[in-house]
XYZ file of C-alpha atoms in Angstrom:
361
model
C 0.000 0.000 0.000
C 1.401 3.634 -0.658
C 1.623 6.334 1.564
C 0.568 9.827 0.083
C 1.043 12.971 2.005
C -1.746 15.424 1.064
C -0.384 18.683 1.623
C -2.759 21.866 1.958
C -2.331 24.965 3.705
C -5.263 24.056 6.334
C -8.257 22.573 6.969
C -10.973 25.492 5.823
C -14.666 25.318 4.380
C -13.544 25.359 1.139
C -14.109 23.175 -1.897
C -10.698 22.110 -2.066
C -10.096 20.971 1.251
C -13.744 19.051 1.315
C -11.989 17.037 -1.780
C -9.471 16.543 0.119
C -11.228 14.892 2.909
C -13.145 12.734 0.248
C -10.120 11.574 -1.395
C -8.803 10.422 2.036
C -11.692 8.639 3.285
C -11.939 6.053 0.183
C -8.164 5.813 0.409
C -8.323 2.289 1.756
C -10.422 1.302 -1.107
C -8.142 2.621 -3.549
C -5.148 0.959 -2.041
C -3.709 4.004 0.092
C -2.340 5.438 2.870
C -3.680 8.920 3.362
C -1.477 11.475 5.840
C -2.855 15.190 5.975
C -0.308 17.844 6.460
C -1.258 21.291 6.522
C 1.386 23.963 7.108
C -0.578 26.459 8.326
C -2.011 27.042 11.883
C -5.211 24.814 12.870
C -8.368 26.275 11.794
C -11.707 25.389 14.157
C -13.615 24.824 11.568
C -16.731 21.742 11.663
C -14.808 19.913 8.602
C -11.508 20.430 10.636
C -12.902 18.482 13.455
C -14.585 15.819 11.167
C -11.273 14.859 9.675
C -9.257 15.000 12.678
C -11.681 12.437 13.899
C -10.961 10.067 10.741
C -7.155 11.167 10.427
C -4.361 11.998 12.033
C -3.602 15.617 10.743
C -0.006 17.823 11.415
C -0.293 21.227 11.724
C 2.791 23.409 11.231
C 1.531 26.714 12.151
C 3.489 28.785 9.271
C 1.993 31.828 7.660
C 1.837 30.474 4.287
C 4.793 32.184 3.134
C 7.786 30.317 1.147
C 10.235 30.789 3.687
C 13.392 28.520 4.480
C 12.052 27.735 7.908
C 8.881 26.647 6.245
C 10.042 24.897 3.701
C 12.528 22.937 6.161
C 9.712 22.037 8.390
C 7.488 20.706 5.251
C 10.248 18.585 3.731
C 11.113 16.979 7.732
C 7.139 16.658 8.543
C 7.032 14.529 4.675
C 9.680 12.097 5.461
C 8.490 11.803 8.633
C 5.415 10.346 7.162
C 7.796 8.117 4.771
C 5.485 9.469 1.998
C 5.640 7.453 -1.147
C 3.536 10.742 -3.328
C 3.336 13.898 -2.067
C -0.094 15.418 -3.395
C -0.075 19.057 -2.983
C -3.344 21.313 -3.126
C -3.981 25.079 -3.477
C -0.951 27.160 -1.817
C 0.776 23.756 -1.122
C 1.595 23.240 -4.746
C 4.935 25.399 -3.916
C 6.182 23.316 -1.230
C 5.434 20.180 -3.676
C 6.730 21.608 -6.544
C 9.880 21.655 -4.382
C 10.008 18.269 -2.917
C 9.736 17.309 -7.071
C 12.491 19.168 -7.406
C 14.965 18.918 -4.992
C 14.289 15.290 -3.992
C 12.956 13.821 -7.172
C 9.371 12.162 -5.229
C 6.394 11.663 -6.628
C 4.539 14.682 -6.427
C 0.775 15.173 -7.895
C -0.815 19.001 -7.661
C -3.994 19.483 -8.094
C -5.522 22.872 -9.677
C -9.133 23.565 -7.892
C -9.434 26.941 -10.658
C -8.260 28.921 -13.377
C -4.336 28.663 -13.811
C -4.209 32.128 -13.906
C -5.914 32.542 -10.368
C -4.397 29.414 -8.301
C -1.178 30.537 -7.646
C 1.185 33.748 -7.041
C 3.817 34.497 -9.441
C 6.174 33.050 -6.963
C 4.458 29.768 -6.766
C 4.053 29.921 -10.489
C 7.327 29.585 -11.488
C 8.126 26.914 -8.620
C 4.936 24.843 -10.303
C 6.593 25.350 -14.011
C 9.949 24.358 -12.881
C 8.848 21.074 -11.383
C 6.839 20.436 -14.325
C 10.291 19.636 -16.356
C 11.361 17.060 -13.720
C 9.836 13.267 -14.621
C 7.903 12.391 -11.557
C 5.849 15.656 -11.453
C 2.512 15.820 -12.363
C -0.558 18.105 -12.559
C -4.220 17.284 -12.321
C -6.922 19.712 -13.784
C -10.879 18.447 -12.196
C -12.213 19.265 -15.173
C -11.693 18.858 -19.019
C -12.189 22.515 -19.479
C -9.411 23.840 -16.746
C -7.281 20.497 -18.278
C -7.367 22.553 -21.810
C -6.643 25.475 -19.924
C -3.773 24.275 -17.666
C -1.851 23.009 -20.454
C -2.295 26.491 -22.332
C -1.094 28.463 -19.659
C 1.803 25.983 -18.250
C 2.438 24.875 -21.723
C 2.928 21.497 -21.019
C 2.075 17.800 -23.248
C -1.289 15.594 -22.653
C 0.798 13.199 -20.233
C 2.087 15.836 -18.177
C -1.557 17.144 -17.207
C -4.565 14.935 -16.669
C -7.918 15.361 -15.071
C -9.324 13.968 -13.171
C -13.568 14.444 -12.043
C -13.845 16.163 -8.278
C -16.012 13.133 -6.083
C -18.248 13.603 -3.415
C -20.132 10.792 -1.099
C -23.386 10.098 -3.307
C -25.148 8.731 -0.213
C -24.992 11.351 1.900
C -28.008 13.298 -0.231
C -31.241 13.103 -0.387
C -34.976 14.974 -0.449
C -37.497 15.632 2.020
C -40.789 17.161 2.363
C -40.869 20.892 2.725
C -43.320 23.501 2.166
C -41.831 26.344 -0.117
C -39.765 26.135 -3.556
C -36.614 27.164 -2.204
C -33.352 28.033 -4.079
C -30.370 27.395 -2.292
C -26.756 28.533 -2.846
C -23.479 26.988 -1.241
C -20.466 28.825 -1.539
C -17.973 31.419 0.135
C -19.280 35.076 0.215
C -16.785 36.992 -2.534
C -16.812 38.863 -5.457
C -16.190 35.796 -7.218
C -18.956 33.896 -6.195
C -21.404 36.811 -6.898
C -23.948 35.743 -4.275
C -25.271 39.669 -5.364
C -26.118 38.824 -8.510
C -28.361 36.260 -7.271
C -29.825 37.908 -4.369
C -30.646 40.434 -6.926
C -31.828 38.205 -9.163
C -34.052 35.828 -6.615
C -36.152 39.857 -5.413
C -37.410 39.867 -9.299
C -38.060 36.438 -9.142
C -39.924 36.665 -5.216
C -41.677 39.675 -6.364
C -44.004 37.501 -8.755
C -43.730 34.070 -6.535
C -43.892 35.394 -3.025
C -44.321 31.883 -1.838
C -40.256 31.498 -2.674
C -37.506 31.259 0.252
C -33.746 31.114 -0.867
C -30.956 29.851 1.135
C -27.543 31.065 1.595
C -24.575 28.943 3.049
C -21.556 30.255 3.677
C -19.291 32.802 5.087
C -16.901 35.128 3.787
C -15.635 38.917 3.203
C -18.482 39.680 1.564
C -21.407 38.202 3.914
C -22.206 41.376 5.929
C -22.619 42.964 2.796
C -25.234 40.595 1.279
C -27.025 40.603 4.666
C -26.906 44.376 3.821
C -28.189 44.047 0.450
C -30.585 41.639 1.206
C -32.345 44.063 4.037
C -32.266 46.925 0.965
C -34.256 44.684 -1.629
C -36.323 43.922 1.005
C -36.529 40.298 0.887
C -34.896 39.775 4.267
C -37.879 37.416 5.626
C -37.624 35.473 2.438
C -33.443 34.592 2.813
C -31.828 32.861 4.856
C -28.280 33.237 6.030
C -26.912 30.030 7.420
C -23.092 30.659 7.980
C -20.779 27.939 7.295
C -22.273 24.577 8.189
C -21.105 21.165 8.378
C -24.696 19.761 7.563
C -25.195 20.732 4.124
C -27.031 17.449 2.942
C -30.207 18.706 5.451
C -30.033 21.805 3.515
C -29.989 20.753 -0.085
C -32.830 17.944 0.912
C -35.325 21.051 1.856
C -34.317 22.863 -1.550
C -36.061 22.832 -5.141
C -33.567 24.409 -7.467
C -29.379 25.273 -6.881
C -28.294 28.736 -8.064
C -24.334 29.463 -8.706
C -23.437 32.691 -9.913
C -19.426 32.548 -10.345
C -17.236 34.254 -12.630
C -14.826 31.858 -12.492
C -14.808 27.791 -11.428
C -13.249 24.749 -11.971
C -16.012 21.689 -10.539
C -17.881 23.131 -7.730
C -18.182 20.085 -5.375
C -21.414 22.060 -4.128
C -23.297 21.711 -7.446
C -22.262 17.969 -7.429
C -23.972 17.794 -3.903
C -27.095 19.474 -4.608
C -27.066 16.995 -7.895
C -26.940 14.102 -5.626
C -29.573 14.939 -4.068
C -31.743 15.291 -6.740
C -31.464 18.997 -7.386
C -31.693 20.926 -11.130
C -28.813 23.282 -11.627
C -29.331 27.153 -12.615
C -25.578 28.033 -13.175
C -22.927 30.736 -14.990
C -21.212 28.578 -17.553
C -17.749 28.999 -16.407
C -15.228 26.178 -15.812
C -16.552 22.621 -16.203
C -20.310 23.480 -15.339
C -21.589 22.856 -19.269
C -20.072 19.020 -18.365
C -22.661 18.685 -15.542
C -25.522 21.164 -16.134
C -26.962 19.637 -19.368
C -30.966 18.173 -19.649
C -30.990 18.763 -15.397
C -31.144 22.757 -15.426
C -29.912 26.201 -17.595
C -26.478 27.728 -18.075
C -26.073 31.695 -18.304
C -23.514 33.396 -18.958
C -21.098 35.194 -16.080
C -23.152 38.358 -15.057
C -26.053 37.988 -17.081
C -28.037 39.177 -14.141
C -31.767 39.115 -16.332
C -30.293 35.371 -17.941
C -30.360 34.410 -14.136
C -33.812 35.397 -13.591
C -35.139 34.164 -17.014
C -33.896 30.920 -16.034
C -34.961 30.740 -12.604
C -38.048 31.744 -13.294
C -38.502 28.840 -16.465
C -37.397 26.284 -13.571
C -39.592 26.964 -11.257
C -42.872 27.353 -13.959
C -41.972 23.942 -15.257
C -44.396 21.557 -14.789
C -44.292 18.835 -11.782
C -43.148 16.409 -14.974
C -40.615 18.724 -16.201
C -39.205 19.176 -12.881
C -39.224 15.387 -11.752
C -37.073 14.942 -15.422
C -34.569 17.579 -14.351
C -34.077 16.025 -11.349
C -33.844 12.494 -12.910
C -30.854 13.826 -14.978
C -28.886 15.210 -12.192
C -28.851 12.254 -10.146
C -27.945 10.348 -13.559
C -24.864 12.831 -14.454
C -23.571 12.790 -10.957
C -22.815 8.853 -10.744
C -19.633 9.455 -12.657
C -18.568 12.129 -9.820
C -18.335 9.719 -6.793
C -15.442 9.826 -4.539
C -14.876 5.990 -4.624
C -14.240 6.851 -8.821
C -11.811 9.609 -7.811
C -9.582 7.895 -5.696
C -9.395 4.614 -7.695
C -8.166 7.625 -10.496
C -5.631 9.215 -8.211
C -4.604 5.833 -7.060
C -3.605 4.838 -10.769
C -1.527 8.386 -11.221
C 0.107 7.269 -7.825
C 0.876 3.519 -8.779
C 2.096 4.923 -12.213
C 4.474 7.707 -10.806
C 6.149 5.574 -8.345
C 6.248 2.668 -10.496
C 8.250 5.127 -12.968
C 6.129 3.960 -15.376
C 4.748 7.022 -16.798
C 5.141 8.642 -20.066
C 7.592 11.618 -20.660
C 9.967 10.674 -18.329
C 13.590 11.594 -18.568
């Protein structure tokens, strides 16, 4: 069995770090010895606690920055572990890029966006160096950032793959619940453009009163939508949850997902509200036009009126329409479990340290 060191900067609410925690917990099934490292100081967040319970998780309290002292402690706390791969993720890519190339390991990094926002240009040219050395590989989660990574990092089919983001399928479901009720799961930033929607849903509420949406998440920007939510007047019809570990009890009282973003690679939040049964109202950015298809409408990024045209077609469908849409999205999502991803991150693994991987030195 191989041991992989998953190095992140810490354990936040984000979508990377939730993949992370997915990836780990089918590990055994995929033949693989998960350690999480995370350089950064210990966050109390509820996912923080849920895989400390599952894992044992080092925490190396550095600021982030690519220091000597940092990069000393990372490289000690990895062979420490006796790490067979080192998979990096988000800042950690640096500190990966240099165990590629200084020590010659394994090393996987995954990209959770658009190349030209993951990294700093620091990091950047760390990640292109250790792209030249044999046992270095990156891994887009879509086919749309894969086309994009290899643009911008200019590098051949084998040395970038992709690989589909996985979530637990069985965690999501539907109950009973008395409104139609949009719900949105995401941090609260410009990117995300939670006020497009919130601007968006008062149109829509204005003609369906009976309409609640739900937002969950936190963020720099969360005070602001509260803000804007109180001046469109349609405070008594959103919710503000705050980040919550309990998502699936969320999605199973909801009718319709809304995501607004500029910018994404695979939002592991549309997945969810797919698995449990949800249609998808989305900005087609990233590698949303591979999963929002016969279950839901794509509009373009800031198409503020698009958003409301195609909320308000979703919720007019008919009961039949809407049972369809919801029938495709729980089709479309079986090929984004996290048992698939791991058993596809546990063949990159097997391949790099077998050496038996093409464009090698």
């Amino acid at each position: 069995m191989k041991k992989v060191t998953m190095l992140l900067p810490t354990l936040s609410m984000g979508g990377a770090e939730h993949m992370v925690y997915e990836l780990a917990k089918n590990a055994q099934k995929a033949h693989f010895e998960p350690y999480i490292l995370c350089y950064m100081e210990r966050m109390d967040t509820a996912l923080a606690q849920r895989v400390e319970k599952d894992f044992a998780v080092t925490y190396l309290g550095q600021t982030g920055s690519i220091t000597p002292k940092a990069i000393w402690l990372i490289i000690k706390a990895i062979r420490k572990t006796n790490a067979d791969v080192v998979h990096a993720h988000l800042g950690g890519a640096a500190f990966g890029a240099i165990c590629g190339i200084l020590f010659r390991k394994p090393v996987v990094i995954t990209i959770h966006t658009r190349p030209e926002k993951a990294f700093t240009k620091k990091i950047n040219t760390l990640v292109r160096l250790a792209m030249h050395f044999p046992r270095v590989r990156m891994v887009a989660v879509s086919q749309e950032n894969q086309k994009l990574l290899r643009e911008h990092f200019e590098l051949p089919l084998e040395k970038c793959q992709f690989v589909n983001n996985g979530i637990d399928l069985n965690r999501f479901g539907r109950k009973e619940h008395d409104y139609f009720t949009l719900i949105n799961v995401a941090r609260h930033d410009e990117n995300k453009n939670q006020a497009m929607l919130l601007r968006s849903f008062a149109k829509f509420h204005r003609n369906a009163p009976e309409t609640k949406l739900l937002l969950l998440g936190d963020g720099p920007n969360h005070e602001k939508l509260k803000d804007l939510a109180k001046e469109l007047g349609v405070c008594d019809a959103v919710t503000f949850t705050g980040n919550v570990a309990n998502t699936e009890d969320y999605y199973a009282v909801s009718d319709l997902y809304v995501q607004t973003s500029f910018r994404e690679a695979m939002p592991l939040s549309v997945l969810e509200a797919m698995a449990a049964g949800l249609p998808v109202v989305s900005t087609n950015v990233g590698g949303l036009a591979d999963v929002v298809k016969d279950n839901g409408m794509l509009v373009s990024a800031g198409d503020e009126d698009g958003l409301f045209q195609a909320i308000s077609k979703c919720y007019q469908s008919s009961e039949e329409e809407k049972a369809t849409m919801s029938k495709a999205s729980l089709r479309i999502v079986q090929d984004y479990s996290a048992e698939n991803m791991a058993k596809e991150y546990e063949k990159i693994y097997a391949a790099l340290c077998a050496g038996k991987v093409k464009g090698d030195a």
